[in-house]
């Protein structure tokens, strides 16, 4: 979406992208251009080829040393786990599938090293960019990082993408076509207000680092690097996934209010976090955090969480290929130690679909979302699955672990996964390893699981409803498809009735139900989920306090009546209308910024477009 109007002789432009890291930032723009290199495709004399190959290999060594230095800096600033992002770059520099074609280009085509790097890596980048998999497209940033470092090293100049300054620069909003981890680590944090990029997604390395640094970021803006000028002012809404170039007075007043609410909420954390998430009539709702990186475990308790409801273990695999059992054990142990004695739910590898992991997922599936993914990958690659289960069990000695199997669609899948779990447990016990009891659960995220939820409930210790996929599969709606994204409706009667059915079956067997999809963090949905009897809600850490405010402002009996009422309604529009009429003013009075951002700010901007 784009809108323009004159403001002090500057164009006002509104762009919507991906909410990569929450928070708000307003300030001047610092635009980062991609470095340009001189290239020449003319052939070298045969006598010069050996020297040119050595020149290239020296550049590889130089680039590797620079990446090692960046890894060290990142470890000092953010922690060792974040520094592992650079391991993928080092692996590429040692990968024969990357280096050999460049060397062959020098030897056989008599290309100079710069042209060999340019032509070979450009072709590989194009292949990744054309992939149907979002995670593959995002990995092009790693290849671009290698591309830029090698060319800079061949120029016998520093390969730092950003100029270094002896004097601190003015805090600015960084805008670029793309940002790589190396570029980010070359900027001092006190010089950055936020980030806005043309490309990238929530799972890109830059988004992960931005969240770890607690800096607002919006990615996937397509053309902000073209629209923006160096003397522009920029407002970044990392919570709602929107930026405004040269905002007018009305924009600034509105967002200053939201920023004030956001900052006030952060200040209130140290008092609010001690309060119980309990309704006015005494119903306790457990609030957990969703995390993607072990380092995020350091702060979830400060946000008022009482545990982790979803740790997405596949991020270890995205960032390092296939981590060893020891590396996995260390990562899981770190989280469990930090949260002990609170529970930590770790989801086993959920690869495939839009989450492609090198050497694991099938890259050329016609319909990857319904293909070889998630638990199906694990039950096929039992060696991989056993190693992860072993690591989880070894780590369980450090805290309160719950293991969760994703995308279960049949009783056979669940039983096979459990059998492998008990096989690994028995082996460790036979080796003399003392292990605590570990709860085992499964995700309810496909309609097949809902239809047999009574049977599944007898087999597990807990359920976790993954509403993102459940909605997508139930309504046959790909929410990333702009043509039908408006049909992705959490309050569709079919979705609400599936959640209700799952809760009823779980409670009949005496097991708890958690909702860990984005639906749990939406204020109106929170009220419905609590009313339906959901025991636990798990969400991004920064949403927990808002959710706690809502829960502490209502009576359980009232939201139960609300849930009964909406279950009888025929359309999502009826449900939404009813919920807004009943709770809108209360939510606004509470200053729930996520609701106001998504419901009260975006729509007026669209009208002004």
GROMACS .gro file of C-alpha atoms in nm, residues 359-602:
model
  244
  359UNK     CA    1   2.032  -3.147   0.326
  360UNK     CA    2   1.701  -3.225   0.501
  361UNK     CA    3   1.403  -3.083   0.313
  362UNK     CA    4   1.293  -3.159  -0.040
  363UNK     CA    5   1.346  -2.840  -0.241
  364UNK     CA    6   1.148  -2.926  -0.553
  365UNK     CA    7   0.812  -3.038  -0.417
  366UNK     CA    8   0.510  -2.914  -0.611
  367UNK     CA    9   0.317  -2.842  -0.290
  368UNK     CA   10   0.568  -2.829  -0.002
  369UNK     CA   11   0.314  -2.717   0.260
  370UNK     CA   12   0.139  -3.051   0.219
  371UNK     CA   13   0.450  -3.249   0.138
  372UNK     CA   14   0.754  -3.397   0.310
  373UNK     CA   15   0.776  -3.175   0.614
  374UNK     CA   16   0.772  -3.162   0.990
  375UNK     CA   17   0.714  -3.497   1.168
  376UNK     CA   18   0.717  -3.669   0.828
  377UNK     CA   19   1.079  -3.563   0.778
  378UNK     CA   20   1.170  -3.685   1.126
  379UNK     CA   21   1.004  -4.025   1.083
  380UNK     CA   22   1.186  -4.070   0.752
  381UNK     CA   23   1.521  -3.939   0.875
  382UNK     CA   24   1.520  -4.140   1.197
  383UNK     CA   25   1.893  -4.088   1.242
  384UNK     CA   26   1.835  -3.714   1.261
  385UNK     CA   27   1.531  -3.754   1.485
  386UNK     CA   28   1.707  -3.990   1.728
  387UNK     CA   29   1.995  -3.744   1.761
  388UNK     CA   30   1.758  -3.459   1.845
  389UNK     CA   31   1.561  -3.671   2.093
  390UNK     CA   32   1.884  -3.781   2.259
  391UNK     CA   33   1.996  -3.417   2.288
  392UNK     CA   34   1.661  -3.317   2.435
  393UNK     CA   35   1.674  -3.595   2.693
  394UNK     CA   36   2.030  -3.509   2.794
  395UNK     CA   37   1.929  -3.146   2.834
  396UNK     CA   38   1.618  -3.239   3.037
  397UNK     CA   39   1.843  -3.280   3.343
  398UNK     CA   40   1.882  -2.900   3.351
  399UNK     CA   41   1.519  -2.803   3.394
  400UNK     CA   42   1.151  -2.872   3.329
  401UNK     CA   43   1.129  -3.001   2.971
  402UNK     CA   44   0.821  -3.080   2.767
  403UNK     CA   45   0.872  -3.232   2.420
  404UNK     CA   46   0.619  -3.161   2.147
  405UNK     CA   47   0.572  -3.335   1.810
  406UNK     CA   48   0.447  -3.107   1.526
  407UNK     CA   49   0.196  -3.166   1.247
  408UNK     CA   50   0.059  -3.495   1.373
  409UNK     CA   51  -0.213  -3.614   1.135
  410UNK     CA   52  -0.258  -3.978   1.240
  411UNK     CA   53  -0.236  -4.202   1.544
  412UNK     CA   54   0.035  -4.406   1.371
  413UNK     CA   55   0.259  -4.097   1.339
  414UNK     CA   56   0.217  -4.012   1.704
  415UNK     CA   57   0.285  -4.366   1.822
  416UNK     CA   58   0.591  -4.402   1.600
  417UNK     CA   59   0.732  -4.071   1.728
  418UNK     CA   60   0.667  -4.176   2.088
  419UNK     CA   61   0.830  -4.515   2.025
  420UNK     CA   62   1.148  -4.346   1.902
  421UNK     CA   63   1.142  -4.117   2.206
  422UNK     CA   64   1.118  -4.411   2.447
  423UNK     CA   65   1.386  -4.599   2.253
  424UNK     CA   66   1.628  -4.307   2.304
  425UNK     CA   67   1.527  -4.274   2.668
  426UNK     CA   68   1.586  -4.646   2.734
  427UNK     CA   69   1.929  -4.631   2.568
  428UNK     CA   70   2.039  -4.340   2.787
  429UNK     CA   71   1.909  -4.508   3.103
  430UNK     CA   72   2.100  -4.823   3.007
  431UNK     CA   73   2.412  -4.607   2.971
  432UNK     CA   74   2.370  -4.500   3.331
  433UNK     CA   75   2.229  -4.152   3.260
  434UNK     CA   76   1.977  -4.043   3.520
  435UNK     CA   77   1.678  -3.875   3.356
  436UNK     CA   78   1.376  -3.692   3.498
  437UNK     CA   79   1.025  -3.760   3.379
  438UNK     CA   80   0.946  -3.560   3.063
  439UNK     CA   81   0.598  -3.475   2.940
  440UNK     CA   82   0.530  -3.553   2.574
  441UNK     CA   83   0.264  -3.371   2.373
  442UNK     CA   84   0.161  -3.300   2.019
  443UNK     CA   85   0.047  -3.006   1.812
  444UNK     CA   86  -0.306  -2.988   1.681
  445UNK     CA   87  -0.265  -2.798   1.355
  446UNK     CA   88  -0.431  -3.002   1.080
  447UNK     CA   89  -0.804  -3.086   1.049
  448UNK     CA   90  -0.729  -3.460   1.058
  449UNK     CA   91  -0.590  -3.424   1.410
  450UNK     CA   92  -0.900  -3.235   1.523
  451UNK     CA   93  -1.129  -3.504   1.383
  452UNK     CA   94  -0.956  -3.767   1.595
  453UNK     CA   95  -0.867  -3.550   1.890
  454UNK     CA   96  -1.050  -3.777   2.136
  455UNK     CA   97  -0.812  -4.062   2.048
  456UNK     CA   98  -0.497  -3.847   2.045
  457UNK     CA   99  -0.581  -3.706   2.389
  458UNK     CA  100  -0.542  -4.053   2.540
  459UNK     CA  101  -0.184  -4.076   2.410
  460UNK     CA  102  -0.020  -3.750   2.523
  461UNK     CA  103   0.036  -3.531   2.830
  462UNK     CA  104  -0.072  -3.205   2.666
  463UNK     CA  105  -0.202  -3.046   2.346
  464UNK     CA  106  -0.075  -2.731   2.177
  465UNK     CA  107  -0.296  -2.579   1.909
  466UNK     CA  108  -0.093  -2.422   1.629
  467UNK     CA  109  -0.354  -2.179   1.503
  468UNK     CA  110  -0.142  -2.043   1.217
  469UNK     CA  111  -0.143  -2.374   1.030
  470UNK     CA  112  -0.481  -2.487   1.161
  471UNK     CA  113  -0.649  -2.182   1.009
  472UNK     CA  114  -0.451  -2.214   0.688
  473UNK     CA  115  -0.532  -2.582   0.637
  474UNK     CA  116  -0.892  -2.559   0.753
  475UNK     CA  117  -0.981  -2.267   0.527
  476UNK     CA  118  -0.746  -2.367   0.240
  477UNK     CA  119  -0.596  -2.018   0.255
  478UNK     CA  120  -0.230  -1.936   0.207
  479UNK     CA  121  -0.199  -1.618   0.411
  480UNK     CA  122   0.110  -1.514   0.213
  481UNK     CA  123  -0.102  -1.503  -0.104
  482UNK     CA  124  -0.209  -1.140  -0.142
  483UNK     CA  125  -0.511  -1.240  -0.354
  484UNK     CA  126  -0.675  -1.431  -0.069
  485UNK     CA  127  -0.494  -1.311   0.244
  486UNK     CA  128  -0.816  -1.143   0.364
  487UNK     CA  129  -0.974  -1.489   0.382
  488UNK     CA  130  -0.732  -1.595   0.656
  489UNK     CA  131  -0.988  -1.550   0.931
  490UNK     CA  132  -0.915  -1.671   1.288
  491UNK     CA  133  -1.278  -1.618   1.390
  492UNK     CA  134  -1.423  -1.833   1.115
  493UNK     CA  135  -1.691  -2.058   1.275
  494UNK     CA  136  -1.510  -2.371   1.154
  495UNK     CA  137  -1.188  -2.262   1.327
  496UNK     CA  138  -1.360  -2.171   1.654
  497UNK     CA  139  -1.550  -2.499   1.663
  498UNK     CA  140  -1.226  -2.694   1.599
  499UNK     CA  141  -1.060  -2.519   1.893
  500UNK     CA  142  -1.363  -2.588   2.111
  501UNK     CA  143  -1.364  -2.954   2.013
  502UNK     CA  144  -0.994  -2.987   2.097
  503UNK     CA  145  -1.037  -2.825   2.439
  504UNK     CA  146  -1.331  -3.045   2.528
  505UNK     CA  147  -1.147  -3.365   2.430
  506UNK     CA  148  -0.833  -3.264   2.621
  507UNK     CA  149  -1.020  -3.177   2.938
  508UNK     CA  150  -1.210  -3.506   2.920
  509UNK     CA  151  -0.873  -3.680   2.953
  510UNK     CA  152  -0.743  -3.436   3.214
  511UNK     CA  153  -0.470  -3.280   2.999
  512UNK     CA  154  -0.409  -2.906   2.940
  513UNK     CA  155  -0.442  -2.718   2.612
  514UNK     CA  156  -0.217  -2.436   2.496
  515UNK     CA  157  -0.262  -2.207   2.196
  516UNK     CA  158   0.075  -2.103   2.053
  517UNK     CA  159  -0.018  -1.938   1.723
  518UNK     CA  160  -0.045  -1.565   1.653
  519UNK     CA  161  -0.413  -1.581   1.743
  520UNK     CA  162  -0.319  -1.601   2.112
  521UNK     CA  163  -0.174  -1.248   2.107
  522UNK     CA  164  -0.474  -1.077   1.944
  523UNK     CA  165  -0.684  -0.912   2.218
  524UNK     CA  166  -1.024  -1.013   2.081
  525UNK     CA  167  -0.905  -1.366   2.015
  526UNK     CA  168  -0.757  -1.386   2.367
  527UNK     CA  169  -1.100  -1.326   2.513
  528UNK     CA  170  -1.257  -1.596   2.297
  529UNK     CA  171  -0.981  -1.850   2.369
  530UNK     CA  172  -1.005  -1.796   2.744
  531UNK     CA  173  -1.382  -1.833   2.719
  532UNK     CA  174  -1.341  -2.159   2.528
  533UNK     CA  175  -1.141  -2.299   2.818
  534UNK     CA  176  -0.787  -2.282   2.680
  535UNK     CA  177  -0.551  -2.331   2.974
  536UNK     CA  178  -0.233  -2.171   2.839
  537UNK     CA  179  -0.154  -1.900   2.586
  538UNK     CA  180   0.192  -1.872   2.433
  539UNK     CA  181   0.301  -1.573   2.228
  540UNK     CA  182   0.586  -1.342   2.138
  541UNK     CA  183   0.733  -1.209   2.464
  542UNK     CA  184   0.641  -0.845   2.400
  543UNK     CA  185   0.270  -0.940   2.378
  544UNK     CA  186   0.253  -1.104   2.721
  545UNK     CA  187   0.192  -0.795   2.932
  546UNK     CA  188  -0.090  -0.675   2.707
  547UNK     CA  189  -0.249  -1.018   2.727
  548UNK     CA  190  -0.215  -1.013   3.105
  549UNK     CA  191  -0.388  -0.674   3.120
  550UNK     CA  192  -0.682  -0.808   2.922
  551UNK     CA  193  -0.718  -1.123   3.134
  552UNK     CA  194  -0.710  -0.920   3.456
  553UNK     CA  195  -0.986  -0.692   3.324
  554UNK     CA  196  -1.262  -0.947   3.261
  555UNK     CA  197  -1.469  -1.206   3.442
  556UNK     CA  198  -1.421  -1.566   3.334
  557UNK     CA  199  -1.795  -1.630   3.346
  558UNK     CA  200  -1.850  -1.336   3.109
  559UNK     CA  201  -1.600  -1.457   2.847
  560UNK     CA  202  -1.739  -1.810   2.877
  561UNK     CA  203  -2.078  -1.667   2.783
  562UNK     CA  204  -1.912  -1.479   2.497
  563UNK     CA  205  -1.755  -1.801   2.369
  564UNK     CA  206  -2.089  -1.984   2.383
  565UNK     CA  207  -2.248  -1.701   2.188
  566UNK     CA  208  -1.990  -1.687   1.907
  567UNK     CA  209  -1.996  -2.068   1.863
  568UNK     CA  210  -2.358  -2.031   1.752
  569UNK     CA  211  -2.281  -1.764   1.489
  570UNK     CA  212  -2.273  -1.841   1.117
  571UNK     CA  213  -2.003  -1.609   0.983
  572UNK     CA  214  -1.671  -1.459   1.089
  573UNK     CA  215  -1.816  -1.114   1.018
  574UNK     CA  216  -2.089  -1.177   1.277
  575UNK     CA  217  -1.830  -1.291   1.530
  576UNK     CA  218  -1.603  -0.992   1.473
  577UNK     CA  219  -1.892  -0.746   1.490
  578UNK     CA  220  -2.014  -0.896   1.817
  579UNK     CA  221  -1.668  -0.898   1.977
  580UNK     CA  222  -1.593  -0.539   1.877
  581UNK     CA  223  -1.925  -0.414   2.007
  582UNK     CA  224  -1.869  -0.588   2.339
  583UNK     CA  225  -1.498  -0.531   2.404
  584UNK     CA  226  -1.361  -0.260   2.174
  585UNK     CA  227  -1.389   0.028   2.417
  586UNK     CA  228  -1.240  -0.174   2.701
  587UNK     CA  229  -0.937  -0.266   2.490
  588UNK     CA  230  -0.882   0.095   2.380
  589UNK     CA  231  -0.915   0.217   2.741
  590UNK     CA  232  -0.649  -0.034   2.843
  591UNK     CA  233  -0.414   0.116   2.581
  592UNK     CA  234  -0.350  -0.216   2.408
  593UNK     CA  235  -0.111  -0.093   2.141
  594UNK     CA  236  -0.107  -0.410   1.929
  595UNK     CA  237  -0.485  -0.389   1.885
  596UNK     CA  238  -0.483  -0.016   1.818
  597UNK     CA  239  -0.202  -0.059   1.566
  598UNK     CA  240  -0.372  -0.337   1.373
  599UNK     CA  241  -0.731  -0.218   1.396
  600UNK     CA  242  -0.730   0.156   1.453
  601UNK     CA  243  -0.428   0.296   1.265
  602UNK     CA  244  -0.388   0.096   0.946
   0.00000   0.00000   0.00000
